[in-house]
Coordinates of C-alpha atoms and ligand atoms in Angstrom, one line a residue:
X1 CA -8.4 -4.3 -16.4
X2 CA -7.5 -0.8 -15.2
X3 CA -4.3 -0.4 -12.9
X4 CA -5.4 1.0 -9.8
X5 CA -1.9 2.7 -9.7
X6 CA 0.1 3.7 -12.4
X7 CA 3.8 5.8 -12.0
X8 CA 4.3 6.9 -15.0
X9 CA 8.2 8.3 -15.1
X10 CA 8.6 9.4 -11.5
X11 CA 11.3 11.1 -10.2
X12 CA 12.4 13.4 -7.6
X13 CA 15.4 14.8 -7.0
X14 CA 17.3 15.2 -2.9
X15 CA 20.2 17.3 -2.9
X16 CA 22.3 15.8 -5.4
X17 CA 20.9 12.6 -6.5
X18 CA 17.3 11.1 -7.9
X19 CA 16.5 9.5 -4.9
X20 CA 13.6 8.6 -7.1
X21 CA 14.7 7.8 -11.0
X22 CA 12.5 7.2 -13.7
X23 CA 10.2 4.8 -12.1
X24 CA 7.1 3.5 -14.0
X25 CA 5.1 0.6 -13.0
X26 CA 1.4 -0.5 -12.5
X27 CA -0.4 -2.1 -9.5
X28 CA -3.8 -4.2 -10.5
X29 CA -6.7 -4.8 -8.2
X30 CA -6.8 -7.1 -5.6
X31 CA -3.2 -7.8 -5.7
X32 CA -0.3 -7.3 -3.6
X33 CA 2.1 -5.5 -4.3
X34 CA 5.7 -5.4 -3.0
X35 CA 8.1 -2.3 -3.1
X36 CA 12.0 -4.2 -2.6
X37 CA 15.0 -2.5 -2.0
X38 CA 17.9 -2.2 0.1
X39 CA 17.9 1.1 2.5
X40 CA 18.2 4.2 0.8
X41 CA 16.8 2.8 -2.4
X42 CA 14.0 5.0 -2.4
X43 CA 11.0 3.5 -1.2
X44 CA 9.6 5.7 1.0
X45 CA 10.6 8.4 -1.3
X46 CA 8.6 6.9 -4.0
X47 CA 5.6 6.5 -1.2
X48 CA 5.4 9.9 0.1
X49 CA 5.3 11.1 -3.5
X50 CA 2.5 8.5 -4.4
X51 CA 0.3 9.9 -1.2
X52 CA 0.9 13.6 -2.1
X53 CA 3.2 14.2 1.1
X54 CA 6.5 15.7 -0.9
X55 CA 5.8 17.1 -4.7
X56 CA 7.4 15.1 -7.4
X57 CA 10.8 16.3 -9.6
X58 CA 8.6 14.8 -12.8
X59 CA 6.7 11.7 -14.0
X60 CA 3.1 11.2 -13.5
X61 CA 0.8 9.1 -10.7
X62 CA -2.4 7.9 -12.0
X63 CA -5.3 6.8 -9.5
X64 CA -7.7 4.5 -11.1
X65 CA -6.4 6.7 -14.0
X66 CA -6.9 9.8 -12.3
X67 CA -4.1 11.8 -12.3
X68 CA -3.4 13.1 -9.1
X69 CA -1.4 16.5 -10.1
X70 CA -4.6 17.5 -12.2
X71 CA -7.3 16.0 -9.0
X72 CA -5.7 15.2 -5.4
X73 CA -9.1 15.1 -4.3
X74 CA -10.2 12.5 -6.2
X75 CA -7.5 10.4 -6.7
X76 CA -6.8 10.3 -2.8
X77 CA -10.1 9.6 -2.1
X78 CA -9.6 5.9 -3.7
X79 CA -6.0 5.7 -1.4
X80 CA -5.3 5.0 2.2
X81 CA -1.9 4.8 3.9
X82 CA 0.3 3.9 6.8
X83 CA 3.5 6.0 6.3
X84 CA 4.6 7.6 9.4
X85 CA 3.3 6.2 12.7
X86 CA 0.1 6.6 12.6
X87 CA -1.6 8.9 14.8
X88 CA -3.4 7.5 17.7
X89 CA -4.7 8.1 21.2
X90 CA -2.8 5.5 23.2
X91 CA -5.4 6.1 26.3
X92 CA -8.2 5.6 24.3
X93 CA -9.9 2.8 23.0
X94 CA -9.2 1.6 19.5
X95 CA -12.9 1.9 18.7
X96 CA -12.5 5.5 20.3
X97 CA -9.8 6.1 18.0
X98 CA -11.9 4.8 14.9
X99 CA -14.8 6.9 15.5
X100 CA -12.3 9.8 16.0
X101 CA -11.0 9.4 12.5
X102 CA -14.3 8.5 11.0
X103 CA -15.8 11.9 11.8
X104 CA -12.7 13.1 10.5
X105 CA -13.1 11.9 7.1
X106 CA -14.1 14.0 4.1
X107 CA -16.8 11.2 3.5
X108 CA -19.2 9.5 5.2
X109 CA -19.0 6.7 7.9
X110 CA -21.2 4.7 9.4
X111 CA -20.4 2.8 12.6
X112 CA -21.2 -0.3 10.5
X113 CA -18.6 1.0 8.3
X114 CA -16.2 0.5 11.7
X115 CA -17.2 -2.5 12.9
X116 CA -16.7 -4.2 9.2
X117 CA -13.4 -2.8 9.2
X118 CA -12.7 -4.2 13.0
X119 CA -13.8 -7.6 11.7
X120 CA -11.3 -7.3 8.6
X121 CA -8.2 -6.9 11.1
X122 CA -9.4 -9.2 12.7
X123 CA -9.9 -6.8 16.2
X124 CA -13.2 -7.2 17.3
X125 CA -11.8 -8.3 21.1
X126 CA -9.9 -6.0 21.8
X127 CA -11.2 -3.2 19.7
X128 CA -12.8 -1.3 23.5
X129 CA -9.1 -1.9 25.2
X130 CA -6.9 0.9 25.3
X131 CA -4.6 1.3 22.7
X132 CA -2.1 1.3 24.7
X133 CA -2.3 -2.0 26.0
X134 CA -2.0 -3.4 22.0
X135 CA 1.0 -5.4 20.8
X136 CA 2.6 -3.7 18.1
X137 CA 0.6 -5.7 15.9
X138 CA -2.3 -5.1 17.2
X139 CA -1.5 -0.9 16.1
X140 CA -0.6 -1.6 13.0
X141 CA -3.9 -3.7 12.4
X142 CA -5.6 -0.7 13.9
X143 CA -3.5 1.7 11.6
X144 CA -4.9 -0.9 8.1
X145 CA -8.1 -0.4 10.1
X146 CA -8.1 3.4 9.6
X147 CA -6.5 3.7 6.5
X148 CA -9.1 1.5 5.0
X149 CA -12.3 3.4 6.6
X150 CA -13.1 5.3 3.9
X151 CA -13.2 2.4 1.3
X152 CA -9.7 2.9 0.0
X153 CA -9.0 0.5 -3.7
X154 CA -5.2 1.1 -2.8
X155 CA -3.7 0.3 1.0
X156 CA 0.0 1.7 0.7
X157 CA 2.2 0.1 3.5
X158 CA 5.6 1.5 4.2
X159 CA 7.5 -1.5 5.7
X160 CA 4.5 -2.8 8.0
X161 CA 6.4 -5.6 8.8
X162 CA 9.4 -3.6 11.1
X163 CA 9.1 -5.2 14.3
X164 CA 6.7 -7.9 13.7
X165 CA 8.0 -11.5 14.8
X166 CA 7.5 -14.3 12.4
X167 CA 4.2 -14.7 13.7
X168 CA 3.2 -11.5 13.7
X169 CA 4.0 -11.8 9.9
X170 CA 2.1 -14.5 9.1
X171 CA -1.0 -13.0 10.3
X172 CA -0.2 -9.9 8.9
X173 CA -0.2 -11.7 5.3
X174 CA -3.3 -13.3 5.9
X175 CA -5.5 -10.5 7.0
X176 CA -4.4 -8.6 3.7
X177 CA -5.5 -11.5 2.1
X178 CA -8.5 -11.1 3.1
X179 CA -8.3 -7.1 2.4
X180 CA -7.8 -8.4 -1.4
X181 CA -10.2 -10.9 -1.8
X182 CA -12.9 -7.9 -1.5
X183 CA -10.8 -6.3 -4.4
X184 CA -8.1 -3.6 -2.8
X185 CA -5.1 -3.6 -3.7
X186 CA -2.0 -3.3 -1.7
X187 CA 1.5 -2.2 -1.8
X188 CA 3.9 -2.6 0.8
X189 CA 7.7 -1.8 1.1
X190 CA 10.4 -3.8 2.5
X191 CA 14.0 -4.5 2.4
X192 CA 13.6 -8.1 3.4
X193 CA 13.2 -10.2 0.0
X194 CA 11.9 -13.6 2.7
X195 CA 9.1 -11.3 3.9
X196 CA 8.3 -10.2 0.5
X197 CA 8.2 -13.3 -0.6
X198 CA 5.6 -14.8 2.0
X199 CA 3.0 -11.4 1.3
X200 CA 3.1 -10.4 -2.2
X201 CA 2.2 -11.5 -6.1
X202 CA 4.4 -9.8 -7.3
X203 CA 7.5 -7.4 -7.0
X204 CA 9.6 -4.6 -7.9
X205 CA 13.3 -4.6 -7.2
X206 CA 14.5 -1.0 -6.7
X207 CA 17.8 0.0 -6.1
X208 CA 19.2 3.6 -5.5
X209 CA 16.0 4.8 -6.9
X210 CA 15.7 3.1 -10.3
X211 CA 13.6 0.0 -11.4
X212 CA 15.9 -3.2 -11.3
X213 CA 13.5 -6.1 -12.0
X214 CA 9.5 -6.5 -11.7
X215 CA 8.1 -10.4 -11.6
X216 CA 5.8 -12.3 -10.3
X217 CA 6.9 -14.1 -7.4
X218 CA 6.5 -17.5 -9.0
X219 CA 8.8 -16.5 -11.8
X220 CA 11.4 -15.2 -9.2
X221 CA 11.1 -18.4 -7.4
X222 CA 11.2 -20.8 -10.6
X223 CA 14.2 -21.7 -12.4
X224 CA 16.0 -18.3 -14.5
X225 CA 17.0 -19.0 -17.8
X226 CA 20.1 -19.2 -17.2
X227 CA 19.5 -21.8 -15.3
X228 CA 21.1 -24.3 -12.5
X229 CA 24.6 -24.1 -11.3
X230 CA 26.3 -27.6 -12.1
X231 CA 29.3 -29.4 -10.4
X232 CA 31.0 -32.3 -12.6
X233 CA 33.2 -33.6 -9.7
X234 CA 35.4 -35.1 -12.5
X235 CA 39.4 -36.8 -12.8
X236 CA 40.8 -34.0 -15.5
X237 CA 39.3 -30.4 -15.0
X238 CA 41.3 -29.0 -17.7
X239 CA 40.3 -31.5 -20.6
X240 CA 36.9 -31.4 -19.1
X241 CA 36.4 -27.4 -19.5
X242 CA 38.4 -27.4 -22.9
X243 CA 35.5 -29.9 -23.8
X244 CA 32.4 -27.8 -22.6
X245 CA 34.2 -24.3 -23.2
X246 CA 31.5 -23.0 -25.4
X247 CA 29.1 -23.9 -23.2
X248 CA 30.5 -21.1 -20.5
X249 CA 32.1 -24.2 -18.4
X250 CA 34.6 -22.8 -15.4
X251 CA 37.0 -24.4 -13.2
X252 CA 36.4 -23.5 -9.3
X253 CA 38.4 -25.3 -6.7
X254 CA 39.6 -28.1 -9.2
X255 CA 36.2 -28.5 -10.5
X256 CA 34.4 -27.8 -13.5
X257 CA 31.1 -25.6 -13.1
X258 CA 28.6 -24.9 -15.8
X259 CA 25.7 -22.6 -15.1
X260 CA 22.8 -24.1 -17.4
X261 CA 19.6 -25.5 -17.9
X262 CA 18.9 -28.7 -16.2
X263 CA 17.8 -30.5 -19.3
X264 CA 21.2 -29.9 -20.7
X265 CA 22.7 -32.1 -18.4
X266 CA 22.4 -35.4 -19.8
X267 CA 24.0 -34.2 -23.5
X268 CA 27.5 -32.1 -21.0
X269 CA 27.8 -35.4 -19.6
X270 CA 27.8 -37.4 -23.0
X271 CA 30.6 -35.3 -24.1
X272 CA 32.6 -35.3 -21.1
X273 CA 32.4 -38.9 -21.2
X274 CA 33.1 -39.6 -25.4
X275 CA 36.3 -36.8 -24.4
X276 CA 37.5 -39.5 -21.9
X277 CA 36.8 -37.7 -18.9
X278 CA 36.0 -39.5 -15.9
X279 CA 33.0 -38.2 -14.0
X280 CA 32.3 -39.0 -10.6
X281 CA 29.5 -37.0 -9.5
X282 CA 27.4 -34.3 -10.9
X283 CA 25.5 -32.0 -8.3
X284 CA 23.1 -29.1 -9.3
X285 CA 21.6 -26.3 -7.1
X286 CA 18.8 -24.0 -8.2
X287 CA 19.6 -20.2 -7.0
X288 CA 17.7 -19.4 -4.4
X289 CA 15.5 -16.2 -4.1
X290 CA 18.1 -14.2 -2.0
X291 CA 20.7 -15.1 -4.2
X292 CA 19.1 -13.5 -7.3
X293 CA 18.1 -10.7 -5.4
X294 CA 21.6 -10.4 -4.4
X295 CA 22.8 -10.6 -8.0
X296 CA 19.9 -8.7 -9.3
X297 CA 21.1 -5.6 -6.6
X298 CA 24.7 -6.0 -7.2
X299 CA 24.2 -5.4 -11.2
X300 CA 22.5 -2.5 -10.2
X301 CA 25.3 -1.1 -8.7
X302 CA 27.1 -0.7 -11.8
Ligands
ADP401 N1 15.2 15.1 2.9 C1 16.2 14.5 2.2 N2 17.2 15.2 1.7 C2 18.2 14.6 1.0 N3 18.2 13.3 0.7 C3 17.2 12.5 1.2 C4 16.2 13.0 2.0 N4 15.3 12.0 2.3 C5 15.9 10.9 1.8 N5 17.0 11.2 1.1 C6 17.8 10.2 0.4 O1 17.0 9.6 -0.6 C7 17.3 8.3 -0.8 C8 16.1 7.4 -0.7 O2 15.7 7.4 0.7 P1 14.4 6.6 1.1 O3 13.3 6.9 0.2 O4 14.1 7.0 2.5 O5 14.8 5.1 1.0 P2 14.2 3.8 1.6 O6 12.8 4.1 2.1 O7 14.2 2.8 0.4 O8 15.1 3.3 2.7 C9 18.4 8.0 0.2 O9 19.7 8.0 -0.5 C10 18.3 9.1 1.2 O10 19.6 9.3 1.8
MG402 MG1 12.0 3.8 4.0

């Protein structure tokens, strides 16, 4: 299967810094695709480069293997975006606005083009009100609308989510569901690992511009290797860390604490036992998502 987007080594340089740094990664069809990183990590950096808005340092952006340094035309022809705000005429209708951009376009649309695109965000009631009387969902789900006119296999989203209330991002995810299902993919930014988390397959961690991490986000959510953290709430802490001190055993707050795999469990507490150590409790907790991002972000920094 051909990635529909491929950075191959991209970087560009702001002042000083890479605020982009080496970045390589592939997006697949009818996936999507999330963008992490704190603010300032260089996500919308990476996006303007990807839609041709700021030239790149180095590195390479393939479009459905098109390289879009050696053929803008055609590689952007197979991309649509929300960076900025998109443009729109707030006193006229959103179909107005539609037909506006469709005449725009460098290719052909039909008004059955727009009103397949109106029933994919989902707008077809309020699609002849006024844009001005939309909720900010509403615009952004116009915004998709238009971005997707011209029959797009990449949507690129820079933090579509801003603003949106819970609800608002819940049907946001499921309308670029249904944007996937007919084989585009999608990328989208955020700094908010939870809201990655409900839209995407999979994501890339970045942090001050460099690649951190890339999974799926069933691996993220599924036990690391590493494992579980595990308490032995236990009578001697000393004797019992001397006991398990190749295993990487610690004493916190009088207690001992082992970060391994669940299964080993059973075999820590045989030893503890045969060492004379009296156990009275043993509690294990699973990171969560936001703690691994945390850690993943913090290891970044050094
Ligand atoms: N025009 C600019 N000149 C110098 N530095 C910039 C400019 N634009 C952005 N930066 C820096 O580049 C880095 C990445 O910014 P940005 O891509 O906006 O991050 P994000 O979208 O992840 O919040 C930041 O450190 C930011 O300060
Ligand atoms: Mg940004």
């Amino acid at each position: 299967m051909e990635p529909v987007l491929e950075l191959k080594n991209l970087t560009k340089r702001l002042g000083n810094n890479n605020a982009v740094d080496d970045l390589s990664f592939t997006v697949n069809p009818g996936e999507v695709f999330g963008l992490l990183g704190p603010n300032g990590a260089g996500k919308t950096t990476t996006i303007r480069m990807i839609v041709g808005l700021i030239s790149k340092t180095k590195g390479d952006v393939l479009i459905n293997g098109t390289n879009m340094y050696e053929d803008f035309k055609k590689a952007m022809s197979d991309v649509g975006a929300i960076v900025e705000n998109p443009e729109m005429y707030k006193f006229l209708s959103g179909y107005q606005n539609l037909l506006h951009f469709a005449r725009m376009s460098q290719t052909e649309i039909s008004k059955e083009r727009i009103n397949e695109v109106v029933k994919q965000v989902e707008l077809e009631e309020s699609i002849h009100k006024k844009v001005k009387t939309y909720s900010l969902g509403m615009r952004q789900r116009l915004g998709v609308a238009q971005a997707i006119l011209h029959r797009p296999s990449l949507l690129i989203l820079d933090e579509p989510t801003n603003g949106l209330d819970p609800q608002g991002i819940r049907d946001f995810r499921d309308y670029l569901r249904n944007l996937t299902k007919e084989g585009i993919a999608v990328m989208v930014s955020s700094h908010l690992l939870s809201e990655m988390q409900q839209m995407c397959d999979r994501v890339a961690i970045i942090q001050e511009g460099k690649l951190i991490n890339i999974s799926t986000i069933d691996e993220f959510s599924n036990e690391p290797n590493e494992g579980t953290l595990v308490h032995f709430e236990v009578d001697d802490a000393e004797k019992a860390q001397n006991l398990l001190a190749e295993q990487g055993s610690k004493i916190v707050k009088g207690q001992l604490q082992v970060m391994t795999k669940k299964e080993n469990i059973p075999a820590m507490n045989e030893t503890l036992v045969q060492g004379g150590v009296k156990i009275y409790g043993i509690t294990s907790k699973n990171q969560s998502l936001e703690d691994k991002f945390l850690q993943i972000t913090k290891a970044g920094e050094k």
